[in-house]
Amino acid sequence: DGGITQSPKYLFRKEGQNVTLSCEQNLNHDAMYWYRQDPGQGLRLIYYSQIVNDFQKGDIAEGYSVSREKKESFPLTVTSAQKNPTAFYLCASRHRHGKETQYFGPGTRLLVL
Amino acid sequence: GENVEQHPSTLSVQEGDSAVIKCTYSDSASNYFPWYKQELGKRPQLIIDIRSNVGEKKDQRIAVTLNKTAKHFSLHITETQPEDSAVYFCAASFNYGGSQGNLIFGKGTKLSVKP
């Protein structure tokens, strides 16, 4: 999982502002995922992408958007429509075929000013 | 919708004792069950996993058991050490919107091992 990087480590958002979280992997994984983690809530799926130029909504996609223009990159934008964005955001990836093991990046903590 | 229930939410044991964390899942088609360990502020890391064609798997002090009929699986940690203190998540595979390979996670168990 050392091949998955996320930046920045901490991110501060002002009211009404869109912010973008970066996720990059050099593991040649096909599928990539974004999760939101709140205390006591486990990991909840925001968006996922099985292949380039395709992505699907997860359980809590409202107020978020993604793109998958390159296999290595899956950025997440937290829009102003997301009214409670403070959380720990985790990106994960896995091979599309074979074992379903997901490997996680180090996470980005988003805070609202 | 599909879900994974995990118990207990917190667990405190003495060093050297065993710890058991239990999960139940709702999707009978789930066939892959990983366990992750997450230390404070860090990423979840896979510690052990099991497929539905196997009833038990062991790796040193860690073991996982699976009961497909009852749809539950458990993590067993023997001879616990203070460095085992962390939050542990179970997960089950499921098909989301027709896409295979997604995971649904339990809410986590905070394990504290007291020296």
mmCIF file of C-alpha atoms in Angstrom:
data_model
loop_
_atom_site.group_PDB
_atom_site.id
_atom_site.type_symbol
_atom_site.label_atom_id
_atom_site.label_comp_id
_atom_site.label_asym_id
_atom_site.label_seq_id
_atom_site.Cartn_x
_atom_site.Cartn_y
_atom_site.Cartn_z
ATOM 1 C CA ASP A 1 0.000 0.000 0.000
ATOM 2 C CA GLY A 2 3.038 2.258 -0.058
ATOM 3 C CA GLY A 3 2.299 2.821 -3.750
ATOM 4 C CA ILE A 4 -0.786 4.899 -2.995
ATOM 5 C CA THR A 5 -0.301 8.536 -2.093
ATOM 6 C CA GLN A 6 -2.759 11.183 -1.018
ATOM 7 C CA SER A 7 -2.272 14.903 -0.722
ATOM 8 C CA PRO A 8 -2.492 17.105 1.114
ATOM 9 C CA LYS A 9 -2.322 15.492 4.553
ATOM 10 C CA TYR A 10 -4.461 18.308 6.005
ATOM 11 C CA LEU A 11 -6.849 20.563 4.107
ATOM 12 C CA PHE A 12 -8.850 23.529 5.291
ATOM 13 C CA ARG A 13 -12.015 24.600 3.520
ATOM 14 C CA LYS A 14 -13.745 27.928 3.752
ATOM 15 C CA GLU A 15 -17.493 28.351 3.519
ATOM 16 C CA GLY A 16 -18.752 27.992 -0.060
ATOM 17 C CA GLN A 17 -15.414 26.755 -1.364
ATOM 18 C CA ASN A 18 -14.722 23.684 -3.502
ATOM 19 C CA VAL A 19 -11.602 21.731 -2.617
ATOM 20 C CA THR A 20 -9.893 18.843 -4.382
ATOM 21 C CA LEU A 21 -8.153 15.896 -2.727
ATOM 22 C CA SER A 22 -5.504 14.073 -4.695
ATOM 23 C CA CYS A 23 -5.041 10.302 -4.922
ATOM 24 C CA GLU A 24 -2.305 8.694 -7.005
ATOM 25 C CA GLN A 25 -1.192 5.057 -7.281
ATOM 26 C CA ASN A 26 1.683 3.371 -9.094
ATOM 27 C CA LEU A 27 0.521 -0.196 -8.452
ATOM 28 C CA ASN A 28 -1.095 -0.584 -11.874
ATOM 29 C CA HIS A 29 -4.431 -1.129 -10.139
ATOM 30 C CA ASP A 30 -7.562 -0.798 -12.216
ATOM 31 C CA ALA A 31 -10.098 0.033 -9.530
ATOM 32 C CA MET A 32 -9.962 3.005 -7.192
ATOM 33 C CA TYR A 33 -12.205 4.081 -4.327
ATOM 34 C CA TRP A 34 -12.939 7.041 -2.090
ATOM 35 C CA TYR A 35 -14.162 6.555 1.471
ATOM 36 C CA ARG A 36 -15.173 8.944 4.175
ATOM 37 C CA GLN A 37 -14.378 8.082 7.784
ATOM 38 C CA ASP A 38 -16.138 9.709 10.724
ATOM 39 C CA PRO A 39 -15.548 8.727 14.361
ATOM 40 C CA GLY A 40 -17.518 5.589 15.218
ATOM 41 C CA GLN A 41 -18.930 5.319 11.693
ATOM 42 C CA GLY A 42 -16.466 3.071 9.945
ATOM 43 C CA LEU A 43 -15.718 3.651 6.264
ATOM 44 C CA ARG A 44 -18.451 4.808 3.940
ATOM 45 C CA LEU A 45 -18.099 4.628 0.161
ATOM 46 C CA ILE A 46 -18.315 7.935 -1.706
ATOM 47 C CA TYR A 47 -17.346 7.035 -5.300
ATOM 48 C CA TYR A 48 -15.544 4.242 -7.064
ATOM 49 C CA SER A 49 -14.056 3.646 -10.485
ATOM 50 C CA GLN A 50 -13.402 0.260 -12.062
ATOM 51 C CA ILE A 51 -11.709 1.577 -15.224
ATOM 52 C CA VAL A 52 -10.482 4.813 -16.749
ATOM 53 C CA ASN A 53 -13.182 7.281 -17.805
ATOM 54 C CA ASP A 54 -15.830 5.479 -15.764
ATOM 55 C CA PHE A 55 -16.960 5.954 -12.177
ATOM 56 C CA GLN A 56 -19.987 5.156 -10.047
ATOM 57 C CA LYS A 57 -21.662 6.707 -7.017
ATOM 58 C CA GLY A 58 -21.341 5.025 -3.659
ATOM 59 C CA ASP A 59 -23.562 5.361 -0.606
ATOM 60 C CA ILE A 60 -22.820 9.017 0.176
ATOM 61 C CA ALA A 61 -21.976 10.689 -3.161
ATOM 62 C CA GLU A 62 -24.039 13.845 -2.651
ATOM 63 C CA GLY A 63 -21.846 16.941 -2.468
ATOM 64 C CA TYR A 64 -18.840 15.179 -4.010
ATOM 65 C CA SER A 65 -17.516 14.740 -7.545
ATOM 66 C CA VAL A 66 -14.688 12.710 -9.099
ATOM 67 C CA SER A 67 -12.881 12.162 -12.377
ATOM 68 C CA ARG A 68 -10.801 9.296 -13.720
ATOM 69 C CA GLU A 69 -8.872 10.559 -16.723
ATOM 70 C CA LYS A 70 -5.790 8.464 -15.972
ATOM 71 C CA LYS A 71 -5.406 4.997 -14.510
ATOM 72 C CA GLU A 72 -3.045 6.304 -11.827
ATOM 73 C CA SER A 73 -5.180 9.190 -10.593
ATOM 74 C CA PHE A 74 -8.608 9.537 -8.982
ATOM 75 C CA PRO A 75 -9.119 13.042 -7.535
ATOM 76 C CA LEU A 76 -12.082 13.846 -5.300
ATOM 77 C CA THR A 77 -13.692 17.282 -5.209
ATOM 78 C CA VAL A 78 -15.648 18.271 -2.127
ATOM 79 C CA THR A 79 -18.133 20.850 -3.337
ATOM 80 C CA SER A 80 -19.881 23.620 -1.445
ATOM 81 C CA ALA A 81 -23.009 21.442 -1.562
ATOM 82 C CA GLN A 82 -21.437 19.135 1.025
ATOM 83 C CA LYS A 83 -22.595 20.816 4.215
ATOM 84 C CA ASN A 84 -20.672 18.672 6.675
ATOM 85 C CA PRO A 85 -17.337 17.896 5.020
ATOM 86 C CA THR A 86 -15.178 17.587 8.130
ATOM 87 C CA ALA A 87 -13.852 14.006 8.065
ATOM 88 C CA PHE A 88 -10.890 11.779 7.283
ATOM 89 C CA TYR A 89 -10.879 10.856 3.578
ATOM 90 C CA LEU A 90 -9.273 7.629 2.441
ATOM 91 C CA CYS A 91 -8.463 6.549 -1.079
ATOM 92 C CA ALA A 92 -7.995 2.877 -1.933
ATOM 93 C CA SER A 93 -7.170 0.788 -4.975
ATOM 94 C CA ARG A 94 -7.107 -2.829 -6.086
ATOM 95 C CA HIS A 95 -6.634 -4.999 -9.144
ATOM 96 C CA ARG A 96 -9.894 -5.282 -11.010
ATOM 97 C CA HIS A 97 -9.586 -9.023 -11.512
ATOM 98 C CA GLY A 98 -8.632 -11.600 -8.950
ATOM 99 C CA LYS A 99 -8.303 -10.858 -5.243
ATOM 100 C CA GLU A 100 -10.586 -8.139 -3.926
ATOM 101 C CA THR A 101 -8.070 -6.779 -1.422
ATOM 102 C CA GLN A 102 -8.142 -2.999 -1.281
ATOM 103 C CA TYR A 103 -5.019 -1.068 -0.312
ATOM 104 C CA PHE A 104 -5.349 2.319 1.296
ATOM 105 C CA GLY A 105 -3.556 5.602 0.978
ATOM 106 C CA PRO A 106 -2.473 7.586 4.079
ATOM 107 C CA GLY A 107 -5.588 9.773 4.081
ATOM 108 C CA THR A 108 -6.449 13.466 4.015
ATOM 109 C CA ARG A 109 -8.030 15.183 6.981
ATOM 110 C CA LEU A 110 -10.425 17.911 5.858
ATOM 111 C CA LEU A 111 -11.377 20.650 8.270
ATOM 112 C CA VAL A 112 -13.776 23.538 7.843
ATOM 113 C CA LEU A 113 -12.722 27.048 8.832
ATOM 114 C CA GLY B 1 -29.412 -2.289 1.873
ATOM 115 C CA GLU B 2 -26.587 -4.653 2.613
ATOM 116 C CA ASN B 3 -24.654 -4.156 5.805
ATOM 117 C CA VAL B 4 -22.013 -5.566 8.139
ATOM 118 C CA GLU B 5 -22.543 -5.526 11.887
ATOM 119 C CA GLN B 6 -19.461 -5.562 14.111
ATOM 120 C CA HIS B 7 -19.240 -6.198 17.858
ATOM 121 C CA PRO B 8 -18.085 -5.097 20.313
ATOM 122 C CA SER B 9 -17.420 -1.447 19.562
ATOM 123 C CA THR B 10 -14.765 -1.317 22.289
ATOM 124 C CA LEU B 11 -12.738 -4.107 23.859
ATOM 125 C CA SER B 12 -10.220 -3.910 26.668
ATOM 126 C CA VAL B 13 -7.980 -6.863 27.558
ATOM 127 C CA GLN B 14 -4.914 -7.533 29.658
ATOM 128 C CA GLU B 15 -1.655 -8.183 27.896
ATOM 129 C CA GLY B 16 -1.362 -11.881 27.153
ATOM 130 C CA ASP B 17 -5.107 -12.491 27.043
ATOM 131 C CA SER B 18 -7.058 -13.315 23.891
ATOM 132 C CA ALA B 19 -9.354 -10.917 22.024
ATOM 133 C CA VAL B 20 -12.298 -11.860 19.823
ATOM 134 C CA ILE B 21 -14.177 -9.544 17.467
ATOM 135 C CA LYS B 22 -17.319 -10.716 15.691
ATOM 136 C CA CYS B 23 -19.035 -9.607 12.478
ATOM 137 C CA THR B 24 -22.216 -10.602 10.722
ATOM 138 C CA TYR B 25 -23.063 -9.842 7.099
ATOM 139 C CA SER B 26 -26.332 -9.719 5.214
ATOM 140 C CA ASP B 27 -25.419 -10.514 1.574
ATOM 141 C CA SER B 28 -25.344 -14.279 1.085
ATOM 142 C CA ALA B 29 -23.320 -13.717 -2.114
ATOM 143 C CA SER B 30 -20.379 -12.213 -0.184
ATOM 144 C CA ASN B 31 -17.335 -14.405 -0.711
ATOM 145 C CA TYR B 32 -14.361 -12.395 0.565
ATOM 146 C CA PHE B 33 -13.834 -11.154 4.122
ATOM 147 C CA PRO B 34 -10.795 -9.019 4.999
ATOM 148 C CA TRP B 35 -9.817 -7.589 8.371
ATOM 149 C CA TYR B 36 -8.015 -4.264 8.655
ATOM 150 C CA LYS B 37 -6.088 -2.715 11.529
ATOM 151 C CA GLN B 38 -5.991 1.064 11.825
ATOM 152 C CA GLU B 39 -3.752 2.901 14.242
ATOM 153 C CA LEU B 40 -4.650 6.421 15.267
ATOM 154 C CA GLY B 41 -4.382 8.839 12.336
ATOM 155 C CA LYS B 42 -3.015 6.164 10.004
ATOM 156 C CA ARG B 43 -4.348 4.216 7.048
ATOM 157 C CA PRO B 44 -6.178 0.888 7.502
ATOM 158 C CA GLN B 45 -3.843 -2.029 6.831
ATOM 159 C CA LEU B 46 -4.872 -5.544 5.889
ATOM 160 C CA ILE B 47 -3.940 -8.062 8.585
ATOM 161 C CA ILE B 48 -5.735 -11.197 7.408
ATOM 162 C CA ASP B 49 -8.471 -12.219 4.986
ATOM 163 C CA ILE B 50 -10.533 -15.286 4.212
ATOM 164 C CA ARG B 51 -12.551 -16.558 1.280
ATOM 165 C CA SER B 52 -15.878 -18.299 1.535
ATOM 166 C CA ASN B 53 -14.469 -21.678 0.498
ATOM 167 C CA VAL B 54 -12.361 -21.793 3.680
ATOM 168 C CA GLY B 55 -13.653 -22.088 7.246
ATOM 169 C CA GLU B 56 -10.581 -20.921 9.116
ATOM 170 C CA LYS B 57 -7.266 -19.221 8.443
ATOM 171 C CA LYS B 58 -4.382 -18.561 10.803
ATOM 172 C CA ASP B 59 -1.334 -16.323 10.668
ATOM 173 C CA GLN B 60 0.819 -16.492 13.801
ATOM 174 C CA ARG B 61 -1.231 -14.929 16.640
ATOM 175 C CA ILE B 62 -4.126 -13.960 14.384
ATOM 176 C CA ALA B 63 -6.896 -16.231 13.126
ATOM 177 C CA VAL B 64 -10.181 -15.717 11.342
ATOM 178 C CA THR B 65 -13.134 -18.110 11.305
ATOM 179 C CA LEU B 66 -16.082 -18.049 8.923
ATOM 180 C CA ASN B 67 -19.533 -19.580 9.285
ATOM 181 C CA LYS B 68 -21.276 -19.170 5.932
ATOM 182 C CA THR B 69 -24.519 -20.713 7.108
ATOM 183 C CA ALA B 70 -24.874 -18.241 9.940
ATOM 184 C CA LYS B 71 -23.259 -15.453 7.894
ATOM 185 C CA HIS B 72 -20.780 -14.472 10.543
ATOM 186 C CA PHE B 73 -17.008 -14.344 10.842
ATOM 187 C CA SER B 74 -14.668 -13.599 13.709
ATOM 188 C CA LEU B 75 -11.161 -12.333 14.352
ATOM 189 C CA HIS B 76 -9.151 -14.003 17.105
ATOM 190 C CA ILE B 77 -5.968 -12.491 18.498
ATOM 191 C CA THR B 78 -4.041 -14.611 20.981
ATOM 192 C CA GLU B 79 -1.309 -13.530 23.402
ATOM 193 C CA THR B 80 -2.214 -9.882 22.927
ATOM 194 C CA GLN B 81 0.494 -7.248 23.156
ATOM 195 C CA PRO B 82 0.250 -3.475 23.710
ATOM 196 C CA GLU B 83 1.100 -2.896 20.032
ATOM 197 C CA ASP B 84 -2.113 -4.713 19.102
ATOM 198 C CA SER B 85 -4.010 -1.688 20.432
ATOM 199 C CA ALA B 86 -5.824 -0.130 17.452
ATOM 200 C CA VAL B 87 -9.196 -0.007 15.718
ATOM 201 C CA TYR B 88 -10.050 -3.169 13.802
ATOM 202 C CA PHE B 89 -12.489 -3.232 10.877
ATOM 203 C CA CYS B 90 -14.124 -6.218 9.293
ATOM 204 C CA ALA B 91 -15.463 -6.072 5.741
ATOM 205 C CA ALA B 92 -17.409 -8.223 3.327
ATOM 206 C CA SER B 93 -17.372 -8.175 -0.462
ATOM 207 C CA PHE B 94 -20.566 -7.397 -2.308
ATOM 208 C CA ASN B 95 -21.776 -6.347 -5.737
ATOM 209 C CA TYR B 96 -22.662 -2.682 -5.775
ATOM 210 C CA GLY B 97 -24.707 -1.513 -8.745
ATOM 211 C CA GLY B 98 -23.577 -4.562 -10.678
ATOM 212 C CA SER B 99 -19.893 -3.932 -10.029
ATOM 213 C CA GLN B 100 -18.009 -6.710 -8.281
ATOM 214 C CA GLY B 101 -15.212 -6.364 -5.805
ATOM 215 C CA ASN B 102 -16.617 -3.638 -3.582
ATOM 216 C CA LEU B 103 -16.337 -3.900 0.185
ATOM 217 C CA ILE B 104 -18.782 -2.916 2.888
ATOM 218 C CA PHE B 105 -17.190 -2.237 6.273
ATOM 219 C CA GLY B 106 -18.241 -2.739 9.862
ATOM 220 C CA LYS B 107 -18.086 0.274 12.157
ATOM 221 C CA GLY B 108 -14.928 -0.863 13.881
ATOM 222 C CA THR B 109 -13.760 -2.185 17.250
ATOM 223 C CA LYS B 110 -11.364 -0.185 19.372
ATOM 224 C CA LEU B 111 -9.063 -2.692 21.060
ATOM 225 C CA SER B 112 -7.025 -1.606 24.076
ATOM 226 C CA VAL B 113 -4.376 -3.956 25.456
ATOM 227 C CA LYS B 114 -3.286 -3.020 28.954
ATOM 228 C CA PRO B 115 0.255 -3.877 30.053
#
